[in-house]
Amino acid sequence: MGQAFAHEHVVIRRGVRSRLPLIIAVHSRALGPAVGGCRLRRYDTWQDGLADALRLSEAMTYKAAVAGLDFGGGKTVIALDRGTELTADLREAVLEDLGELIASFEGSYRTGPDIGTGPEDMVTLRRFSPYAYCAPEAHGGTGDSGGPTATGVLAALRAGARHAFGDASCTGRTVVIAGFGSVGSGIAAGLAAEGAHVVVSDVEQSRKDAALASGYRWVEPDQALLAPADILVPAAVGGVLDEAVVPRLTARLVVGPANNQLTEDSVADSLAKHGIVWVPDYVASAGGIIYALSRESENHGHEAAQQRVEGIGDTVGHLLDLARSTGVTPMRAAQQIAERRLASAASHVLDA
């Protein structure tokens, strides 16, 4: 990952209604239409938003490829500057601008919720294009993807535990979950039901009462990564694992849904050097997109879609076996799996 000029198609446009910068980055459509969530957040410059879109769309290509999905990678970023007040009218205007832009892709790029957007925003986009996933069920979508994402992380975590500890069970293990939103809380509930000792953290102090009421321990956000733990679950912002932090980790397994957990690829080598099993974030977090695409694009029922999500455990087990047998990091093993699929798709195109 990280090759320069690797993207197939990047559109940067100022919305005619909102006058806000809209960015759609399509990294690859080798396996099928590009998919990637719509991120609406504040940046110092729109160029920072572009960098985010380029990085995240590339990660989506690998996420879909490793998950066995017949889709490529893309991303939408709506870049707000620090001084813009996002009123309800402005939000509606920029979503209408984006709806028209997505429609212009004629199905070759498809989106869903991400940071700053949710199922209700997909309703607005669907006025312009059917290719906006995870709208509320009343509007024909599958709703919030937090539940399936948490299910996928739990499957990845059990597979990782088998490699790190020799046993997939989390009973009696201490798990620190850094991020207690919809996905983090789902992971916490699943682990607690298995008998794990759950410790949670979140920058939103308002979530502390809910965590304590659920029987979890609380740790302050600035202490979460280094708190005593068997397993660490990054479930909030990315960029939390760097060369300085890795030697101080107590966890032997790191697996979670936060995007771009490593500040740079070399951190994967440091994790391996220190005997820490790290499951690549884009593999662990694939449950939401697997579920939504299975239901909304491939017309599978709930049970079939849920089984595909739980198959993340098999995927993680395979890539960790590959990493161990070939002496590479889990990050490189996941890349190899993805690159084989992408190369096979490219060769089929050339042979056609």
CSV table of C-alpha atoms in Angstrom, one decimal:
chain,number,residue,atom,x,y,z
A,1,MET,CA,0.0,0.0,0.0
A,2,GLY,CA,1.0,3.6,-0.3
A,3,GLN,CA,2.1,3.7,-4.0
A,4,ALA,CA,2.0,7.2,-5.5
A,5,PHE,CA,-0.6,7.9,-8.2
A,6,ALA,CA,-2.2,4.5,-7.6
A,7,HIS,CA,-5.8,5.8,-7.8
A,8,GLU,CA,-8.0,5.2,-10.8
A,9,HIS,CA,-10.2,8.3,-10.4
A,10,VAL,CA,-10.3,11.3,-8.1
A,11,VAL,CA,-12.9,14.0,-8.2
A,12,ILE,CA,-12.6,17.3,-6.3
A,13,ARG,CA,-15.6,19.6,-6.7
A,14,ARG,CA,-17.1,22.6,-4.9
A,15,GLY,CA,-20.8,21.9,-4.3
A,16,VAL,CA,-23.1,24.3,-6.3
A,17,ARG,CA,-25.5,24.6,-3.4
A,18,SER,CA,-23.2,24.3,-0.4
A,19,ARG,CA,-20.0,25.8,-1.8
A,20,LEU,CA,-18.2,23.1,0.3
A,21,PRO,CA,-15.3,20.9,-1.1
A,22,LEU,CA,-16.5,17.4,-2.1
A,23,ILE,CA,-13.9,14.7,-2.7
A,24,ILE,CA,-14.5,11.2,-4.1
A,25,ALA,CA,-11.4,9.0,-4.4
A,26,VAL,CA,-11.7,5.7,-6.3
A,27,HIS,CA,-8.6,3.6,-5.7
A,28,SER,CA,-9.5,0.5,-7.6
A,29,ARG,CA,-12.4,-1.1,-9.4
A,30,ALA,CA,-10.5,-4.3,-10.4
A,31,LEU,CA,-12.8,-6.5,-8.4
A,32,GLY,CA,-16.0,-4.6,-9.0
A,33,PRO,CA,-17.6,-1.2,-8.2
A,34,ALA,CA,-15.8,0.9,-5.6
A,35,VAL,CA,-17.3,1.2,-2.2
A,36,GLY,CA,-16.4,3.5,0.7
A,37,GLY,CA,-18.1,5.6,3.3
A,38,CYS,CA,-18.9,9.3,3.4
A,39,ARG,CA,-16.8,11.2,5.9
A,40,LEU,CA,-17.9,14.7,6.9
A,41,ARG,CA,-15.4,16.3,9.2
A,42,ARG,CA,-13.3,19.4,9.9
A,43,TYR,CA,-9.8,19.8,8.4
A,44,ASP,CA,-7.3,22.5,8.5
A,45,THR,CA,-7.3,22.5,4.7
A,46,TRP,CA,-9.2,20.7,2.0
A,47,GLN,CA,-5.9,19.2,1.0
A,48,ASP,CA,-5.9,17.3,4.3
A,49,GLY,CA,-9.3,16.0,3.4
A,50,LEU,CA,-7.9,14.8,0.1
A,51,ALA,CA,-5.1,13.0,1.8
A,52,ASP,CA,-7.6,11.3,4.1
A,53,ALA,CA,-9.7,10.2,1.1
A,54,LEU,CA,-6.7,8.8,-0.8
A,55,ARG,CA,-5.5,6.8,2.2
A,56,LEU,CA,-8.8,5.5,3.2
A,57,SER,CA,-9.9,4.5,-0.3
A,58,GLU,CA,-6.8,2.5,-0.7
A,59,ALA,CA,-7.5,0.7,2.6
A,60,MET,CA,-11.0,0.0,1.3
A,61,THR,CA,-9.5,-1.8,-1.7
A,62,TYR,CA,-7.5,-4.1,0.5
A,63,LYS,CA,-10.5,-4.5,3.0
A,64,ALA,CA,-12.8,-5.7,0.2
A,65,ALA,CA,-10.1,-7.9,-1.4
A,66,VAL,CA,-9.1,-9.7,1.8
A,67,ALA,CA,-12.8,-10.1,2.7
A,68,GLY,CA,-13.5,-11.9,-0.6
A,69,LEU,CA,-15.9,-9.2,-1.8
A,70,ASP,CA,-16.4,-8.4,-5.5
A,71,PHE,CA,-16.0,-4.7,-4.9
A,72,GLY,CA,-13.2,-2.2,-5.0
A,73,GLY,CA,-12.1,0.7,-2.8
A,74,GLY,CA,-13.3,4.3,-2.7
A,75,LYS,CA,-14.0,7.1,-0.2
A,76,THR,CA,-16.0,10.3,0.0
A,77,VAL,CA,-14.8,13.2,2.1
A,78,ILE,CA,-16.7,16.4,2.7
A,79,ALA,CA,-14.1,18.8,4.0
A,80,LEU,CA,-15.3,21.4,6.4
A,81,ASP,CA,-12.9,24.2,7.5
A,82,ARG,CA,-12.6,25.0,11.1
A,83,GLY,CA,-14.7,28.1,11.0
A,84,THR,CA,-17.8,26.8,9.1
A,85,GLU,CA,-21.0,26.3,11.1
A,86,LEU,CA,-22.7,23.2,9.8
A,87,THR,CA,-26.4,24.2,10.0
A,88,ALA,CA,-29.2,21.9,9.2
A,89,ASP,CA,-29.7,23.7,5.9
A,90,LEU,CA,-26.0,23.6,4.9
A,91,ARG,CA,-25.9,19.8,5.8
A,92,GLU,CA,-28.9,19.2,3.5
A,93,ALA,CA,-27.3,21.3,0.7
A,94,VAL,CA,-24.0,19.5,0.8
A,95,LEU,CA,-25.7,16.1,0.8
A,96,GLU,CA,-27.7,17.1,-2.2
A,97,ASP,CA,-24.5,18.2,-3.9
A,98,LEU,CA,-22.9,14.9,-3.0
A,99,GLY,CA,-26.0,12.9,-4.2
A,100,GLU,CA,-25.7,14.4,-7.6
A,101,LEU,CA,-22.0,13.6,-7.7
A,102,ILE,CA,-22.5,10.0,-6.7
A,103,ALA,CA,-25.2,9.6,-9.3
A,104,SER,CA,-22.7,10.7,-12.0
A,105,PHE,CA,-20.7,7.6,-11.3
A,106,GLU,CA,-23.6,5.5,-12.4
A,107,GLY,CA,-23.0,2.7,-9.9
A,108,SER,CA,-19.2,2.5,-10.3
A,109,TYR,CA,-18.8,4.2,-6.9
A,110,ARG,CA,-21.1,3.5,-3.9
A,111,THR,CA,-21.1,4.9,-0.4
A,112,GLY,CA,-22.4,4.5,3.1
A,113,PRO,CA,-22.1,6.2,6.5
A,114,ASP,CA,-18.7,7.1,8.0
A,115,ILE,CA,-17.5,9.6,10.6
A,116,GLY,CA,-19.9,12.6,10.6
A,117,THR,CA,-22.7,10.9,8.7
A,118,GLY,CA,-25.3,8.3,9.5
A,119,PRO,CA,-28.2,6.3,8.2
A,120,GLU,CA,-30.5,9.3,7.9
A,121,ASP,CA,-28.0,11.1,5.6
A,122,MET,CA,-28.2,8.1,3.3
A,123,VAL,CA,-31.9,8.9,2.8
A,124,THR,CA,-31.0,12.2,1.3
A,125,LEU,CA,-28.3,10.6,-1.0
A,126,ARG,CA,-30.8,8.0,-2.1
A,127,ARG,CA,-33.0,10.7,-3.6
A,128,PHE,CA,-30.3,11.0,-6.3
A,129,SER,CA,-28.8,7.5,-6.5
A,130,PRO,CA,-29.7,4.0,-5.2
A,131,TYR,CA,-26.1,3.4,-4.3
A,132,ALA,CA,-26.1,4.7,-0.7
A,133,TYR,CA,-26.1,1.9,1.8
A,134,CYS,CA,-27.2,1.6,5.4
A,135,ALA,CA,-30.2,3.9,5.2
A,136,PRO,CA,-32.8,3.1,8.0
A,137,GLU,CA,-34.8,-0.1,7.4
A,138,ALA,CA,-37.9,2.0,6.9
A,139,HIS,CA,-36.2,3.4,3.8
A,140,GLY,CA,-35.0,0.1,2.4
A,141,GLY,CA,-31.6,0.0,4.0
A,142,THR,CA,-29.9,-2.1,6.7
A,143,GLY,CA,-29.5,0.8,9.2
A,144,ASP,CA,-26.5,1.3,11.5
A,145,SER,CA,-23.6,-0.9,10.7
A,146,GLY,CA,-22.2,-0.8,14.2
A,147,GLY,CA,-23.7,-4.2,15.2
A,148,PRO,CA,-22.2,-6.2,12.3
A,149,THR,CA,-18.9,-4.4,12.7
A,150,ALA,CA,-18.7,-5.4,16.3
A,151,THR,CA,-19.6,-9.0,15.4
A,152,GLY,CA,-16.8,-9.1,12.9
A,153,VAL,CA,-14.3,-7.7,15.4
A,154,LEU,CA,-15.3,-10.3,17.9
A,155,ALA,CA,-14.7,-13.1,15.3
A,156,ALA,CA,-11.3,-11.5,14.5
A,157,LEU,CA,-10.4,-11.3,18.2
A,158,ARG,CA,-11.2,-14.9,18.9
A,159,ALA,CA,-9.0,-16.0,15.9
A,160,GLY,CA,-6.3,-13.7,17.1
A,161,ALA,CA,-6.5,-15.1,20.6
A,162,ARG,CA,-6.0,-18.6,19.3
A,163,HIS,CA,-2.7,-17.5,17.8
A,164,ALA,CA,-1.6,-15.3,20.7
A,165,PHE,CA,-2.6,-17.5,23.6
A,166,GLY,CA,-3.4,-20.9,22.1
A,167,ASP,CA,-7.0,-20.6,23.0
A,168,ALA,CA,-9.8,-18.6,21.3
A,169,SER,CA,-11.7,-18.2,24.6
A,170,CYS,CA,-11.5,-14.7,26.3
A,171,THR,CA,-12.8,-16.0,29.6
A,172,GLY,CA,-10.7,-14.4,32.4
A,173,ARG,CA,-8.7,-12.3,30.1
A,174,THR,CA,-8.5,-8.5,30.6
A,175,VAL,CA,-9.5,-6.6,27.5
A,176,VAL,CA,-9.1,-2.8,27.2
A,177,ILE,CA,-11.4,-1.2,24.6
A,178,ALA,CA,-10.3,2.3,23.6
A,179,GLY,CA,-13.5,3.8,22.3
A,180,PHE,CA,-17.0,3.2,23.7
A,181,GLY,CA,-19.3,4.2,20.8
A,182,SER,CA,-21.7,1.9,19.0
A,183,VAL,CA,-19.0,-0.5,17.9
A,184,GLY,CA,-16.9,-0.4,21.1
A,185,SER,CA,-20.0,-1.0,23.3
A,186,GLY,CA,-21.0,-3.9,21.1
A,187,ILE,CA,-17.6,-5.5,21.5
A,188,ALA,CA,-17.7,-4.9,25.2
A,189,ALA,CA,-21.0,-6.6,25.6
A,190,GLY,CA,-19.9,-9.6,23.6
A,191,LEU,CA,-16.7,-10.0,25.6
A,192,ALA,CA,-18.4,-9.6,28.9
A,193,ALA,CA,-20.8,-12.3,28.0
A,194,GLU,CA,-17.8,-14.6,27.4
A,195,GLY,CA,-16.5,-13.9,30.9
A,196,ALA,CA,-13.7,-11.4,29.9
A,197,HIS,CA,-12.7,-8.6,32.3
A,198,VAL,CA,-13.7,-5.5,30.3
A,199,VAL,CA,-12.1,-2.1,30.7
A,200,VAL,CA,-13.3,0.7,28.5
A,201,SER,CA,-12.3,4.3,27.7
A,202,ASP,CA,-13.7,7.1,25.6
A,203,VAL,CA,-12.9,10.8,25.1
A,204,GLU,CA,-16.7,11.5,25.7
A,205,GLN,CA,-16.9,11.5,29.5
A,206,SER,CA,-20.7,11.3,29.2
A,207,ARG,CA,-20.2,7.6,28.3
A,208,LYS,CA,-18.5,6.8,31.6
A,209,ASP,CA,-21.8,6.4,33.5
A,210,ALA,CA,-23.1,3.9,30.9
A,211,ALA,CA,-19.9,1.9,31.0
A,212,LEU,CA,-19.9,1.7,34.8
A,213,ALA,CA,-23.6,0.8,34.9
A,214,SER,CA,-22.8,-2.1,32.5
A,215,GLY,CA,-20.3,-3.4,35.0
A,216,TYR,CA,-17.1,-2.4,33.1
A,217,ARG,CA,-14.1,-0.8,34.5
A,218,TRP,CA,-13.2,2.7,33.2
A,219,VAL,CA,-9.8,4.1,32.3
A,220,GLU,CA,-9.0,7.6,31.2
A,221,PRO,CA,-8.3,8.0,27.5
A,222,ASP,CA,-4.7,9.0,27.9
A,223,GLN,CA,-4.0,5.8,29.9
A,224,ALA,CA,-6.0,3.3,27.8
A,225,LEU,CA,-3.3,2.1,25.4
A,226,LEU,CA,-0.8,1.4,28.2
A,227,ALA,CA,-3.2,0.0,30.8
A,228,PRO,CA,-2.5,-3.6,31.9
A,229,ALA,CA,-4.3,-5.9,29.5
A,230,ASP,CA,-4.1,-9.2,27.6
A,231,ILE,CA,-5.9,-7.7,24.6
A,232,LEU,CA,-6.1,-4.1,23.4
A,233,VAL,CA,-9.0,-3.1,21.1
A,234,PRO,CA,-8.5,0.3,19.4
A,235,ALA,CA,-12.1,1.3,18.6
A,236,ALA,CA,-11.9,5.1,18.1
A,237,VAL,CA,-9.4,7.2,16.2
A,238,GLY,CA,-6.5,5.9,14.1
A,239,GLY,CA,-2.8,6.7,14.4
A,240,VAL,CA,-2.5,5.4,18.0
A,241,LEU,CA,0.3,2.9,17.5
A,242,ASP,CA,3.8,4.3,16.9
A,243,GLU,CA,7.4,3.2,17.5
A,244,ALA,CA,7.4,4.9,20.9
A,245,VAL,CA,4.2,3.2,22.2
A,246,VAL,CA,4.8,-0.4,21.0
A,247,PRO,CA,7.5,-1.3,23.5
A,248,ARG,CA,5.3,-0.1,26.4
A,249,LEU,CA,2.2,-2.1,25.5
A,250,THR,CA,1.3,-4.9,27.9
A,251,ALA,CA,-1.2,-6.5,25.6
A,252,ARG,CA,-0.1,-9.6,23.6
A,253,LEU,CA,-3.0,-9.2,21.1
A,254,VAL,CA,-4.1,-6.0,19.4
A,255,VAL,CA,-7.3,-6.1,17.3
A,256,GLY,CA,-9.9,-3.5,16.7
A,257,PRO,CA,-12.1,-1.5,14.3
A,258,ALA,CA,-10.3,1.9,14.4
A,259,ASN,CA,-9.0,2.8,10.9
A,260,ASN,CA,-5.3,3.4,10.2
A,261,GLN,CA,-4.1,2.3,13.7
A,262,LEU,CA,-0.4,2.4,12.7
A,263,THR,CA,1.3,5.7,12.2
A,264,GLU,CA,3.5,4.0,9.6
A,265,ASP,CA,3.9,0.6,8.1
A,266,SER,CA,7.2,-0.1,10.0
A,267,VAL,CA,5.2,-0.2,13.2
A,268,ALA,CA,3.9,-3.6,12.1
A,269,ASP,CA,7.5,-4.9,12.3
A,270,SER,CA,7.9,-3.4,15.8
A,271,LEU,CA,4.8,-5.2,17.0
A,272,ALA,CA,6.0,-8.5,15.7
A,273,LYS,CA,9.5,-7.9,17.2
A,274,HIS,CA,7.9,-7.4,20.6
A,275,GLY,CA,5.8,-10.6,20.3
A,276,ILE,CA,2.5,-8.8,19.8
A,277,VAL,CA,-0.1,-10.2,17.5
A,278,TRP,CA,-1.7,-7.4,15.5
A,279,VAL,CA,-4.7,-8.1,13.3
A,280,PRO,CA,-4.8,-5.5,10.4
A,281,ASP,CA,-7.5,-3.0,11.1
A,282,TYR,CA,-9.1,-3.2,7.7
A,283,VAL,CA,-9.5,-6.9,8.1
A,284,ALA,CA,-11.0,-6.8,11.6
A,285,SER,CA,-13.4,-3.9,10.8
A,286,ALA,CA,-14.9,-5.4,7.6
A,287,GLY,CA,-18.1,-6.7,9.2
A,288,GLY,CA,-20.2,-3.6,8.5
A,289,ILE,CA,-19.4,-3.5,4.8
A,290,ILE,CA,-19.7,-7.3,4.4
A,291,TYR,CA,-23.2,-7.2,6.0
A,292,ALA,CA,-24.5,-4.2,4.1
A,293,LEU,CA,-23.3,-5.4,0.7
A,294,SER,CA,-24.6,-8.9,1.4
A,295,ARG,CA,-28.0,-7.6,2.2
A,296,GLU,CA,-28.4,-4.6,0.0
A,297,SER,CA,-26.4,-5.5,-3.1
A,298,GLU,CA,-26.4,-9.3,-3.2
A,299,ASN,CA,-29.9,-9.8,-1.6
A,300,HIS,CA,-28.9,-12.2,1.1
A,301,GLY,CA,-31.0,-12.7,4.1
A,302,HIS,CA,-29.9,-11.7,7.6
A,303,GLU,CA,-28.7,-15.1,8.7
A,304,ALA,CA,-26.6,-15.6,5.5
A,305,ALA,CA,-25.1,-12.1,5.8
A,306,GLN,CA,-24.3,-12.7,9.5
A,307,GLN,CA,-22.5,-15.9,8.6
A,308,ARG,CA,-20.4,-14.1,6.1
A,309,VAL,CA,-19.5,-11.5,8.8
A,310,GLU,CA,-18.5,-14.3,11.2
A,311,GLY,CA,-16.3,-15.7,8.4
A,312,ILE,CA,-13.9,-12.9,9.3
A,313,GLY,CA,-12.6,-15.3,12.0
A,314,ASP,CA,-11.6,-17.8,9.3
A,315,THR,CA,-10.0,-15.0,7.3
A,316,VAL,CA,-7.9,-13.8,10.2
A,317,GLY,CA,-6.9,-17.4,11.1
A,318,HIS,CA,-5.7,-17.9,7.6
A,319,LEU,CA,-3.7,-14.7,7.4
A,320,LEU,CA,-2.1,-15.3,10.8
A,321,ASP,CA,-1.2,-18.9,9.7
A,322,LEU,CA,0.3,-17.5,6.5
A,323,ALA,CA,2.3,-14.9,8.5
A,324,ARG,CA,3.7,-17.5,10.9
A,325,SER,CA,4.6,-20.0,8.2
A,326,THR,CA,6.2,-17.5,5.9
A,327,GLY,CA,7.9,-15.3,8.5
A,328,VAL,CA,6.1,-12.1,7.5
A,329,THR,CA,4.0,-9.7,9.6
A,330,PRO,CA,0.2,-10.1,9.6
A,331,MET,CA,0.1,-6.8,7.7
A,332,ARG,CA,2.2,-8.2,4.9
A,333,ALA,CA,0.3,-11.5,4.9
A,334,ALA,CA,-3.0,-9.6,4.5
A,335,GLN,CA,-1.5,-7.5,1.7
A,336,GLN,CA,-0.3,-10.7,-0.1
A,337,ILE,CA,-3.9,-12.1,0.1
A,338,ALA,CA,-5.3,-8.9,-1.3
A,339,GLU,CA,-2.7,-8.5,-4.0
A,340,ARG,CA,-3.2,-12.0,-5.3
A,341,ARG,CA,-6.9,-11.3,-5.7
A,342,LEU,CA,-6.3,-8.0,-7.4
A,343,ALA,CA,-3.6,-9.5,-9.7
A,344,SER,CA,-5.9,-12.3,-10.7
A,345,ALA,CA,-8.7,-9.9,-11.5
A,346,ALA,CA,-6.3,-7.8,-13.6
A,347,SER,CA,-5.1,-10.9,-15.5
A,348,HIS,CA,-8.7,-11.8,-16.3
A,349,VAL,CA,-9.2,-8.4,-17.8
A,350,LEU,CA,-6.1,-8.7,-19.9
A,351,ASP,CA,-7.2,-12.2,-21.1
A,352,ALA,CA,-10.7,-11.1,-22.0
